[in-house]
PDB file of C-alpha atoms in Angstrom:
ATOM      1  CA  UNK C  20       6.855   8.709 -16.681  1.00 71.00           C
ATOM      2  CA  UNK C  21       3.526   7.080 -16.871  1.00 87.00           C
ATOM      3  CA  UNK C  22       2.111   6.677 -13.600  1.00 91.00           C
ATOM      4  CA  UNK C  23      -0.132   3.630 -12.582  1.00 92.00           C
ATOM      5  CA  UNK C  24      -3.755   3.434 -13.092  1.00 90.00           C
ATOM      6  CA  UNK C  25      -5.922   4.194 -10.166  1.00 88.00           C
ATOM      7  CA  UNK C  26      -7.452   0.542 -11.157  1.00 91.00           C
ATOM      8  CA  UNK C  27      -3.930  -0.799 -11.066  1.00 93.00           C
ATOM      9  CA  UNK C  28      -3.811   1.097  -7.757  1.00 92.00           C
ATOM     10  CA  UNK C  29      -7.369  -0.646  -6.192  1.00 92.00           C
ATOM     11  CA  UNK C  30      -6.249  -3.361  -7.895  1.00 95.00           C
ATOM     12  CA  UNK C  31      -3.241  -4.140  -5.699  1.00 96.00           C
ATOM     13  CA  UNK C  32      -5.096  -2.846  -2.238  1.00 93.00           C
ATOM     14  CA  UNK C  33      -7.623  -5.608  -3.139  1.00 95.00           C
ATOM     15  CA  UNK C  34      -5.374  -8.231  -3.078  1.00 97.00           C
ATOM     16  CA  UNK C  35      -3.624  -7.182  -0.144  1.00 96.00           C
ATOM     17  CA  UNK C  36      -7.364  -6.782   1.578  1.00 94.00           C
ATOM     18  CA  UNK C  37      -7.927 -10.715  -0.002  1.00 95.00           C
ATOM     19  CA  UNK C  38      -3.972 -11.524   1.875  1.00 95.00           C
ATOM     20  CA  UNK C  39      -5.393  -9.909   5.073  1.00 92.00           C
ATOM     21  CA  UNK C  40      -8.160 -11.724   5.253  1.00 90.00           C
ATOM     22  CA  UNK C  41      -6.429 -14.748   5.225  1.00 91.00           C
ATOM     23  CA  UNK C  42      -4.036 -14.034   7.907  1.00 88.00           C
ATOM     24  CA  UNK C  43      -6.853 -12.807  10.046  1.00 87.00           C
ATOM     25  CA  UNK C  44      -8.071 -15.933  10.236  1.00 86.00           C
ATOM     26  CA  UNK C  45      -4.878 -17.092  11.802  1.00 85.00           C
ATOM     27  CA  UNK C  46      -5.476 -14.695  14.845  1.00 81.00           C
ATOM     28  CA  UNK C  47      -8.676 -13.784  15.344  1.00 75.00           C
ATOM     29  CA  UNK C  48     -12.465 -14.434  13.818  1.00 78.00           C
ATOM     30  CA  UNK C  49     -12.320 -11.734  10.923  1.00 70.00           C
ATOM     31  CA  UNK C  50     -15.914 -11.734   9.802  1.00 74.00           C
ATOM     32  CA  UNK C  51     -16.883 -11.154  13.971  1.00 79.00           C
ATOM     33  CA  UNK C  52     -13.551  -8.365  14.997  1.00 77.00           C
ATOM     34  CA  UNK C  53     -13.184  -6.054  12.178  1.00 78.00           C
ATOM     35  CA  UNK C  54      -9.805  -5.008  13.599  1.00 84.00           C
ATOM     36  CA  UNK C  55      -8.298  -8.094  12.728  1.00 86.00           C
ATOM     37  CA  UNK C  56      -7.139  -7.714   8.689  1.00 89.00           C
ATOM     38  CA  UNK C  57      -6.925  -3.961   9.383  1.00 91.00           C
ATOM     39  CA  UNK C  58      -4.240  -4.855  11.679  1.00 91.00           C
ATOM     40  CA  UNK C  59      -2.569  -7.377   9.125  1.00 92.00           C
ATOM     41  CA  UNK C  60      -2.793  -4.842   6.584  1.00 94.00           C
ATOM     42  CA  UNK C  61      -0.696  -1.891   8.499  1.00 95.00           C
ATOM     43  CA  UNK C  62       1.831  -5.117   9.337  1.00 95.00           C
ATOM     44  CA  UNK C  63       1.554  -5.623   5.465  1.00 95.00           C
ATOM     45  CA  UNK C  64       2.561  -1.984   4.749  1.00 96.00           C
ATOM     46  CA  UNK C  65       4.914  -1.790   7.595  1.00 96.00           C
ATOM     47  CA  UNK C  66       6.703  -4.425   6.471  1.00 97.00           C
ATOM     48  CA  UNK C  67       6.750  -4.720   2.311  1.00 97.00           C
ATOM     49  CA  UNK C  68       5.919  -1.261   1.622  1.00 96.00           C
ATOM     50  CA  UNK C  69       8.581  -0.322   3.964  1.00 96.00           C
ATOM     51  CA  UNK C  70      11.678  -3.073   3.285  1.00 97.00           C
ATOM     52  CA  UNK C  71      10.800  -3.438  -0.233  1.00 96.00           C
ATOM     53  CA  UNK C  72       9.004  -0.871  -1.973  1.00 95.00           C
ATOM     54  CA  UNK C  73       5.782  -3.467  -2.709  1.00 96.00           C
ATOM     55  CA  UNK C  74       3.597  -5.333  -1.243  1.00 97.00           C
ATOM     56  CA  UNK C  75       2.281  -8.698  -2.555  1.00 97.00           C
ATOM     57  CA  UNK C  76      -0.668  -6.776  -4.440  1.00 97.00           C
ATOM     58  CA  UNK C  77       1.501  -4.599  -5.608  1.00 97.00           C
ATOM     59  CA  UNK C  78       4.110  -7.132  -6.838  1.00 96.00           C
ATOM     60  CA  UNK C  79       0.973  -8.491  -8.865  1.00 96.00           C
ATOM     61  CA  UNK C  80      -0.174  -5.731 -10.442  1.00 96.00           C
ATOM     62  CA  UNK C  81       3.663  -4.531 -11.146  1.00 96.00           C
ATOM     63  CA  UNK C  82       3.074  -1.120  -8.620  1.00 96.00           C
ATOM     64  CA  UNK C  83       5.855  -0.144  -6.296  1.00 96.00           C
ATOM     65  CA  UNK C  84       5.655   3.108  -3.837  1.00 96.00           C
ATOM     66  CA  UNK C  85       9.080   4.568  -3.567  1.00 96.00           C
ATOM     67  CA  UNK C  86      10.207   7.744  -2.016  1.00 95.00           C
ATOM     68  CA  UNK C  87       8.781  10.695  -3.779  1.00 93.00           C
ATOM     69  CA  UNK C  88      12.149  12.777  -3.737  1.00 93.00           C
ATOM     70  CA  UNK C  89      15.050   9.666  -3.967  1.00 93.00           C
ATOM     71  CA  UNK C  90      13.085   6.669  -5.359  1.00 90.00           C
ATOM     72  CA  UNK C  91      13.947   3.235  -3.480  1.00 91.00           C
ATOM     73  CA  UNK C  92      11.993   2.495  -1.042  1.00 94.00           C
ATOM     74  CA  UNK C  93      10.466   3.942   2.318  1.00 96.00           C
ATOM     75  CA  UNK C  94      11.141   2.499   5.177  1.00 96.00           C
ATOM     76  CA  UNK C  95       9.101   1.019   8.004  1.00 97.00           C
ATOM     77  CA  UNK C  96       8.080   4.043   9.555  1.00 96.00           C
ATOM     78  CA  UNK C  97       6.765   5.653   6.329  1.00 96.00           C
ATOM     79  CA  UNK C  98       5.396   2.282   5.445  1.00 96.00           C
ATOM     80  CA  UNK C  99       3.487   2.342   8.911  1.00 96.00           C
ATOM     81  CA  UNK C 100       2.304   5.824   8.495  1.00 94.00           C
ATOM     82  CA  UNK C 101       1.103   4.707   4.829  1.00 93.00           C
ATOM     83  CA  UNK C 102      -0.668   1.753   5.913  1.00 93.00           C
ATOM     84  CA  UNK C 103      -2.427   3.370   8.934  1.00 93.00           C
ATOM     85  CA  UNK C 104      -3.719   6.675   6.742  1.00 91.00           C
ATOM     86  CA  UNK C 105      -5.217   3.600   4.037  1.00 90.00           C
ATOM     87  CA  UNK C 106      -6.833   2.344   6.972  1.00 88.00           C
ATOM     88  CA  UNK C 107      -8.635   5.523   7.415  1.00 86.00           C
ATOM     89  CA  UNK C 108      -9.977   5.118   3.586  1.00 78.00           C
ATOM     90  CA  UNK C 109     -10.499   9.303   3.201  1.00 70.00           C
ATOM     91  CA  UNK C 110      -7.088  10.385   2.501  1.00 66.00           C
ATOM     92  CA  UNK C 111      -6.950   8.009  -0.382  1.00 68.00           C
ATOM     93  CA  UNK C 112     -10.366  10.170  -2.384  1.00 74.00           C
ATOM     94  CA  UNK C 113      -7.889  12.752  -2.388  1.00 81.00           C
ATOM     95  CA  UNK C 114      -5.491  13.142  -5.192  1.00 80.00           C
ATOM     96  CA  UNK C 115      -3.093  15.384  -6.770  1.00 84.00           C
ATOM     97  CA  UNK C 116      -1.855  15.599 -10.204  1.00 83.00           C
ATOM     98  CA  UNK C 117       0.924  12.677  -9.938  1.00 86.00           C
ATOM     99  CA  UNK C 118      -2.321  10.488  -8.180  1.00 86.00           C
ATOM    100  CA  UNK C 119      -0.630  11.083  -4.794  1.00 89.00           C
ATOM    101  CA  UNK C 120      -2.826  10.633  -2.431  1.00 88.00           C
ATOM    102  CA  UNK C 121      -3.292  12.690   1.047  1.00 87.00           C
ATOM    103  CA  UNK C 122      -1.454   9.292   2.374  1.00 89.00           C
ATOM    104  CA  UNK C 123       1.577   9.426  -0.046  1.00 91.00           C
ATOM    105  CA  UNK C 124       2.272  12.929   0.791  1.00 90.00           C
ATOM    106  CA  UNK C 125       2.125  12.517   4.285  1.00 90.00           C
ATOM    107  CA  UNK C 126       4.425   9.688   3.787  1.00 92.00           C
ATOM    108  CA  UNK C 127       6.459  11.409   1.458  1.00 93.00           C
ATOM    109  CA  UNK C 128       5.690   8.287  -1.353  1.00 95.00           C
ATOM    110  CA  UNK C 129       4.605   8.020  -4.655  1.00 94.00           C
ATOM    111  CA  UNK C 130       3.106   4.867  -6.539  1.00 94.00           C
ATOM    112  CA  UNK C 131       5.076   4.357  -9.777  1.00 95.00           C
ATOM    113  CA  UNK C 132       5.678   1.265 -12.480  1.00 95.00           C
ATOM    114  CA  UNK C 133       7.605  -1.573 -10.989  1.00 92.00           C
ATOM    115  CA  UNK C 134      10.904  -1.889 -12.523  1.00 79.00           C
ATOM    116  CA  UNK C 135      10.766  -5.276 -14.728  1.00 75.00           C
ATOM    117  CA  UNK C 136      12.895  -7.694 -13.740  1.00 71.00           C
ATOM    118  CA  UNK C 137      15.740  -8.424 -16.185  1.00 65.00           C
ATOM    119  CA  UNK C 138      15.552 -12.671 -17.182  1.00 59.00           C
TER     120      UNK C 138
END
């Protein structure tokens, strides 16, 4: 299987950073409290990455992070202990040779082509 660009990859993250950003807004003064869109994007990975396999960045770029060993997708928990490791930037710089970073092992994920949807 071909995986996903690491573009594709910062791709996706960068519209979920744009998402966060927005929603920050709705709670707090994002450009003042830089905690603000990091806490929309763990609620982003929590819940998307989690439920669904993709968040809206990922949807875009046609990226999905499944379960490394079962495909489908991870579950909150994973998806919380995905989101918080991307907050901490470092373990994404450090890949394997599937592009898993220190983040998707730890959460047991790996970032693969979305399925495309049949018409």
């Amino acid at each position: 299987m071909e995986l996903p660009t690491l573009g594709r990859r910062f791709g996706a993250l960068a519209i979920d950073w744009a998402l966060c950003l927005l929603i920050a807004n709705l709670y707090g003064e994002p450009t003042r409290d830089g905690w603000s869109p990091v806490v929309a994007l763990i609620f982003i990975y929590t819940v998307f990455a989690g439920f669904f396999a993709q968040t809206p960045g990922m949807a875009l770029t046609r990226i999905a992070v499944v379960d490394v060993d079962r495909g489908g997708a991870i579950g909150p928990l994973r998806g919380l202990i995905r989101g918080l490791l991307i907050c901490l930037v470092l373990p994404m710089l450090v890949f394997d040779d599937r592009r898993r970073g220190l983040h998707d092992r730890l959460a047991g994920s790996i970032v693969v082509p979305a399925p495309r949807k049949k018409a």
